[in-house]
mmCIF file of N, CA and C in Angstrom:
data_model
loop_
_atom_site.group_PDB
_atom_site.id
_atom_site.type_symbol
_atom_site.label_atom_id
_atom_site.label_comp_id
_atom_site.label_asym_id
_atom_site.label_seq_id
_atom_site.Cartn_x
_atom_site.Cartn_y
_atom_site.Cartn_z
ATOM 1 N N UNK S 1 -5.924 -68.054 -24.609
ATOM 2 C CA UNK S 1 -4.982 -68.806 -25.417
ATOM 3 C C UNK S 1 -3.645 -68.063 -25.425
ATOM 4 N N UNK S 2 -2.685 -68.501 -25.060
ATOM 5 C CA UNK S 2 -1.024 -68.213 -25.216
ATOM 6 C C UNK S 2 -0.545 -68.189 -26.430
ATOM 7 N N UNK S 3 0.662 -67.238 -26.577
ATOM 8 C CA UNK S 3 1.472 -67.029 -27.879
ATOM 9 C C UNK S 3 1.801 -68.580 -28.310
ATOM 10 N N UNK S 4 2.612 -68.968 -29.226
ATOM 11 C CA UNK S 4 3.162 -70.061 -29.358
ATOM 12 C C UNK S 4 4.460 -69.639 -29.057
ATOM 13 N N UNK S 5 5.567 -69.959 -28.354
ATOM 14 C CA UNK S 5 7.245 -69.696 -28.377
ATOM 15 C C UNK S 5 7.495 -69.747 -29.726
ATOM 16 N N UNK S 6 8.791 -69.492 -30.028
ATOM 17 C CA UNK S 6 9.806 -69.459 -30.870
ATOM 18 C C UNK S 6 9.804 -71.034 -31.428
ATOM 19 N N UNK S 7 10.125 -71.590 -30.061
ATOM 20 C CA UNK S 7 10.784 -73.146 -29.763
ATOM 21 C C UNK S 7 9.429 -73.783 -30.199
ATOM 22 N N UNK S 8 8.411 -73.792 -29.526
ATOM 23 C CA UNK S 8 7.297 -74.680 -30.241
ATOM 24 C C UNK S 8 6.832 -74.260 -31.475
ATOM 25 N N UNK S 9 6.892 -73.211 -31.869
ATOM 26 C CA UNK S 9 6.537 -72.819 -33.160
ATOM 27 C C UNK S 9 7.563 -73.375 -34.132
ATOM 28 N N UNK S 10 9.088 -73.889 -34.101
ATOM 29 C CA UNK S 10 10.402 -74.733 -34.951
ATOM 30 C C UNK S 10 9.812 -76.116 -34.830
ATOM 31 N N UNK S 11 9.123 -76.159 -33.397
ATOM 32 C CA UNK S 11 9.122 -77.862 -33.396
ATOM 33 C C UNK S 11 8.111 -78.039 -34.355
ATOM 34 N N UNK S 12 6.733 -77.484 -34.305
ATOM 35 C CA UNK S 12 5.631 -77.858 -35.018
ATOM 36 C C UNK S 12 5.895 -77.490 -36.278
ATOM 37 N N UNK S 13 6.446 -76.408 -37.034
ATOM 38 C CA UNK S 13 7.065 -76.589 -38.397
ATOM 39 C C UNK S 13 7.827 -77.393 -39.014
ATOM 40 N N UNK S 14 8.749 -77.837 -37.847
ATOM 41 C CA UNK S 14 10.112 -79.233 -38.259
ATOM 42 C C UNK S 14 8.822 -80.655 -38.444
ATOM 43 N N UNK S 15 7.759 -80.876 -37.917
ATOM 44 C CA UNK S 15 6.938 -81.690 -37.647
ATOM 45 C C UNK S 15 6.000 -81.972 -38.401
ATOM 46 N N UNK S 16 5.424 -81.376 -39.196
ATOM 47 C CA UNK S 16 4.326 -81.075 -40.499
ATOM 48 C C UNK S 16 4.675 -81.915 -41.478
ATOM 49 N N UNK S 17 5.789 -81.398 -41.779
ATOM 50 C CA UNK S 17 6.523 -81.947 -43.293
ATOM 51 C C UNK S 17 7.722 -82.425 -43.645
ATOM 52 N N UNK S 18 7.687 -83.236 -44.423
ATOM 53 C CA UNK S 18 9.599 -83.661 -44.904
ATOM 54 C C UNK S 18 10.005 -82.054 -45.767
ATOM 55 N N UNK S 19 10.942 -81.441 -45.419
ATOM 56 C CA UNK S 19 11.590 -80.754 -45.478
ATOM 57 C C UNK S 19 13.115 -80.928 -46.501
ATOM 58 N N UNK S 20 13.626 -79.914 -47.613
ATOM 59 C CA UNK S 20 15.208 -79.850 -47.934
ATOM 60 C C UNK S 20 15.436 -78.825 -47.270
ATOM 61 N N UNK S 21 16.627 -79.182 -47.607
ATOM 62 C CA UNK S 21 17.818 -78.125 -46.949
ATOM 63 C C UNK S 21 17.396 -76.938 -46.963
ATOM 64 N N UNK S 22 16.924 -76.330 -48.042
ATOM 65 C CA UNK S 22 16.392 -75.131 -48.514
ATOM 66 C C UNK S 22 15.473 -74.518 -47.388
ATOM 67 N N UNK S 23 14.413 -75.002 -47.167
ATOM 68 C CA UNK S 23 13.163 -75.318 -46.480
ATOM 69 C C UNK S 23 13.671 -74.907 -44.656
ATOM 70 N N UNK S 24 14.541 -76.043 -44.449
ATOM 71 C CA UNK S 24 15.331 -75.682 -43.377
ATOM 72 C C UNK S 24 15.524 -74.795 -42.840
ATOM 73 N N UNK S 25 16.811 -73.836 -43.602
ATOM 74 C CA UNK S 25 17.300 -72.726 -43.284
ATOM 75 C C UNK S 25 16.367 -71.573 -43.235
ATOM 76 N N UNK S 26 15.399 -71.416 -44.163
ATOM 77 C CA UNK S 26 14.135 -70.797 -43.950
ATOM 78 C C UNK S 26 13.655 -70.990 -42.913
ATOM 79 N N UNK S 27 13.251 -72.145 -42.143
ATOM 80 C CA UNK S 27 12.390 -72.146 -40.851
ATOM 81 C C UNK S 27 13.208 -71.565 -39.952
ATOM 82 N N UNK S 28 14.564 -72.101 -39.872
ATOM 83 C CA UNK S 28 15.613 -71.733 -38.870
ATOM 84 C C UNK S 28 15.913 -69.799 -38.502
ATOM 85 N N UNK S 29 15.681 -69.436 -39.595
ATOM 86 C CA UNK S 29 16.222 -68.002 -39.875
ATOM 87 C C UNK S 29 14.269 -67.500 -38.760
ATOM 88 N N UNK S 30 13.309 -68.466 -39.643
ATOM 89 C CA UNK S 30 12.414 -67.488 -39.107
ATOM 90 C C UNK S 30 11.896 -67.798 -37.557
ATOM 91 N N UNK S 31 12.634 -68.637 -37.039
ATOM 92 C CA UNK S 31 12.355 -69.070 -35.217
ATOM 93 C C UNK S 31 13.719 -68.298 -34.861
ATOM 94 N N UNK S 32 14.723 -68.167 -35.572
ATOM 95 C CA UNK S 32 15.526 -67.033 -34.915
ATOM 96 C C UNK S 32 15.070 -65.823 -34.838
ATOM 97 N N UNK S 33 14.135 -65.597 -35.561
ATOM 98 C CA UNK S 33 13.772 -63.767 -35.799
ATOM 99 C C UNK S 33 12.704 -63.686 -34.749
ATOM 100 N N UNK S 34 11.682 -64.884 -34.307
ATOM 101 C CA UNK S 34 11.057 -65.204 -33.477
ATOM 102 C C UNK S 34 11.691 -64.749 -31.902
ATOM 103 N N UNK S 35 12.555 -65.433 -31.748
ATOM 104 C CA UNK S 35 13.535 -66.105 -31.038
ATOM 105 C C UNK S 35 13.882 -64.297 -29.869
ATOM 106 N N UNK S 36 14.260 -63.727 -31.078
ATOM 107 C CA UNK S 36 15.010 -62.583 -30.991
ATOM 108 C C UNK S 36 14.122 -61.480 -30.528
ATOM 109 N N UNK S 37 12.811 -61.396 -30.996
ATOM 110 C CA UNK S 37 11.604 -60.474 -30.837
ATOM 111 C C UNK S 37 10.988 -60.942 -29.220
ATOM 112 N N UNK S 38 11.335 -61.828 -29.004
ATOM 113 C CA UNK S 38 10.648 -62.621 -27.405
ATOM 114 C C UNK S 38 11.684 -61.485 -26.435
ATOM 115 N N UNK S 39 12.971 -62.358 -26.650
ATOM 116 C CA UNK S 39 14.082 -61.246 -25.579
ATOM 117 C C UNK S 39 13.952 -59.929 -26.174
ATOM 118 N N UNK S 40 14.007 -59.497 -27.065
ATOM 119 C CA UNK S 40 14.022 -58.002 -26.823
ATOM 120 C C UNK S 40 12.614 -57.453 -25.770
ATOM 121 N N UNK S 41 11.142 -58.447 -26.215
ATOM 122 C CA UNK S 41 10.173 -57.938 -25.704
ATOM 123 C C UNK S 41 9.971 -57.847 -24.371
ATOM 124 N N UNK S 42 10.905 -59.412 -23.703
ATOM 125 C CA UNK S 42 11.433 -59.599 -22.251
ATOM 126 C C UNK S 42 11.990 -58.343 -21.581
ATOM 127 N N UNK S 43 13.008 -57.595 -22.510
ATOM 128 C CA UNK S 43 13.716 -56.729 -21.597
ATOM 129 C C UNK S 43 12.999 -55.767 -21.473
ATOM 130 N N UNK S 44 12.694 -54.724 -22.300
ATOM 131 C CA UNK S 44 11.679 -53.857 -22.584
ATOM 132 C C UNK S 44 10.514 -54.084 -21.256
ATOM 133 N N UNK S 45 9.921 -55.346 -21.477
ATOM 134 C CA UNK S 45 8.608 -55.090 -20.076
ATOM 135 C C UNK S 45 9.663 -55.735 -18.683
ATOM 136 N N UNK S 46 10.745 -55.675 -19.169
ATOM 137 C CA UNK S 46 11.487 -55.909 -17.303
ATOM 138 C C UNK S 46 11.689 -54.371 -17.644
ATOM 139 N N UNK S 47 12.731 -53.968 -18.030
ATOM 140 C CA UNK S 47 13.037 -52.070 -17.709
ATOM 141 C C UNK S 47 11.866 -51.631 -17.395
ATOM 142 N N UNK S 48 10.167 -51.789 -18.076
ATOM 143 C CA UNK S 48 9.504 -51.129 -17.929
ATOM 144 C C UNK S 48 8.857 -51.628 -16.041
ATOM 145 N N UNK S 49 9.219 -52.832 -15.846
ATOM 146 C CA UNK S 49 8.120 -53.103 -15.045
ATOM 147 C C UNK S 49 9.679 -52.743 -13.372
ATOM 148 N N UNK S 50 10.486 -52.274 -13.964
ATOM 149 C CA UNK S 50 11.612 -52.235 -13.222
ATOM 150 C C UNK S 50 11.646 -50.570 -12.771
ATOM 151 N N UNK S 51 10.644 -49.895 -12.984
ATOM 152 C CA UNK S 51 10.735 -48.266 -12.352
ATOM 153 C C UNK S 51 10.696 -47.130 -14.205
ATOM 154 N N UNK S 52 11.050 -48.405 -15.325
ATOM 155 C CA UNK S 52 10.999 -47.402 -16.636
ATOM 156 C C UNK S 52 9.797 -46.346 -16.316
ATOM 157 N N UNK S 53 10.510 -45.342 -17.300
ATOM 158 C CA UNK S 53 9.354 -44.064 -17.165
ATOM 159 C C UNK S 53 8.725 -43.794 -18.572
ATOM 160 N N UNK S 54 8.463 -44.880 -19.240
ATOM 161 C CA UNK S 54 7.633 -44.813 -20.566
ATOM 162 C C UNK S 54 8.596 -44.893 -21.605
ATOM 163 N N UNK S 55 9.205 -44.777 -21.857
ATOM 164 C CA UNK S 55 10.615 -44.802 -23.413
ATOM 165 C C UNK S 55 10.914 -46.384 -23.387
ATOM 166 N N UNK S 56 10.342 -46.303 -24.294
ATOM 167 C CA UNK S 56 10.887 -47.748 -24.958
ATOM 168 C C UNK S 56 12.537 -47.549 -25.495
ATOM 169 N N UNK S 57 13.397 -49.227 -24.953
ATOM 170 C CA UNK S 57 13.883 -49.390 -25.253
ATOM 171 C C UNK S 57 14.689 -50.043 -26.342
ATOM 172 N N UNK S 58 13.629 -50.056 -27.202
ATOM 173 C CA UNK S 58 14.253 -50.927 -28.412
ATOM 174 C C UNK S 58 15.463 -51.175 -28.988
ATOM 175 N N UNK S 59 16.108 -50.276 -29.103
ATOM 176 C CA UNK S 59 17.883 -50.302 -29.599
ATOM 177 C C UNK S 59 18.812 -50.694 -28.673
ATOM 178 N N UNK S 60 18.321 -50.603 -27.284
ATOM 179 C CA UNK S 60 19.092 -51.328 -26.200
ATOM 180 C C UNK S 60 18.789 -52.855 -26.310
ATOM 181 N N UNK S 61 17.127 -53.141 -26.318
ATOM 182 C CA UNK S 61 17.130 -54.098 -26.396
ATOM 183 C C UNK S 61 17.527 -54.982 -27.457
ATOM 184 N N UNK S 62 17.773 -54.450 -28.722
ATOM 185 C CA UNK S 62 18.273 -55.096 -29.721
ATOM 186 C C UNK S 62 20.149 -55.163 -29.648
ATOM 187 N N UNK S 63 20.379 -54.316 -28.743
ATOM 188 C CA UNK S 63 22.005 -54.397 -28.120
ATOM 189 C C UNK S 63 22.457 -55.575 -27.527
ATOM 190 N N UNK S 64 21.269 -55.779 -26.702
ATOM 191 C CA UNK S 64 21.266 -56.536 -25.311
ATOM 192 C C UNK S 64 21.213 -57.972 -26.095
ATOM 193 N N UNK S 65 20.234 -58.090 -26.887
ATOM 194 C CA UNK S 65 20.327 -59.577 -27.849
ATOM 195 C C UNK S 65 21.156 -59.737 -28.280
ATOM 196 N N UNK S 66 22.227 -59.085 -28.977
ATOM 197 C CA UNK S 66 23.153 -59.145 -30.196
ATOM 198 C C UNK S 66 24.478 -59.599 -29.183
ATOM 199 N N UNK S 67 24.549 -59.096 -28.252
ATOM 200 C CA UNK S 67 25.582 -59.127 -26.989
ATOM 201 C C UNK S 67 25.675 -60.375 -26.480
ATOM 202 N N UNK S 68 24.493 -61.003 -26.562
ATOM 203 C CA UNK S 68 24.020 -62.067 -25.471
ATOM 204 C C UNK S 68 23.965 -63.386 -26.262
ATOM 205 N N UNK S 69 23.348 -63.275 -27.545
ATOM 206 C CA UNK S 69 22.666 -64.316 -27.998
ATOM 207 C C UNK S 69 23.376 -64.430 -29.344
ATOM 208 N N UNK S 70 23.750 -63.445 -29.884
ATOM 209 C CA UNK S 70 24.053 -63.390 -31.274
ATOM 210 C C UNK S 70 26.016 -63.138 -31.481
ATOM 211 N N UNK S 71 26.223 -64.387 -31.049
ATOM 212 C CA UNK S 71 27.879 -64.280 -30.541
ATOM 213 C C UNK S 71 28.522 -65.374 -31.898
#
């Protein structure tokens, strides 16, 4: 069995229930935090699967999001 994405995990929450505004921004904030934990985890196993020599990159990869995605 596979993770659920970010993206199907917003759709099937947007999908359940009638929702306020309130409700909303809550789901939204938490498929972004989703969202955000995927690419960092992306880069991390590319550096690693790219010659890395064990050091995680986490603060790069949280660079690399903020640079990219979080504009």
């Amino acid at each position: 069995m596979s993770e659920q994405s970010s993206v199907q995990w917003l759709f099937q929450q947007l999908w359940d229930k009638p929702k306020d505004k309130f409700e909303w921004h809550i789901i939204l904030e938490q498929a972004k935090a989703m969202h955000k934990e995927e690419i960092e985890d992306s880069y991390i196993e590319c550096w690693m699967n790219d010659g890395g020599n064990g050091f995680h990159k986490v603060k790069e990869a949280e660079q690399y999001y903020n640079g990219t995605f979080n504009k």
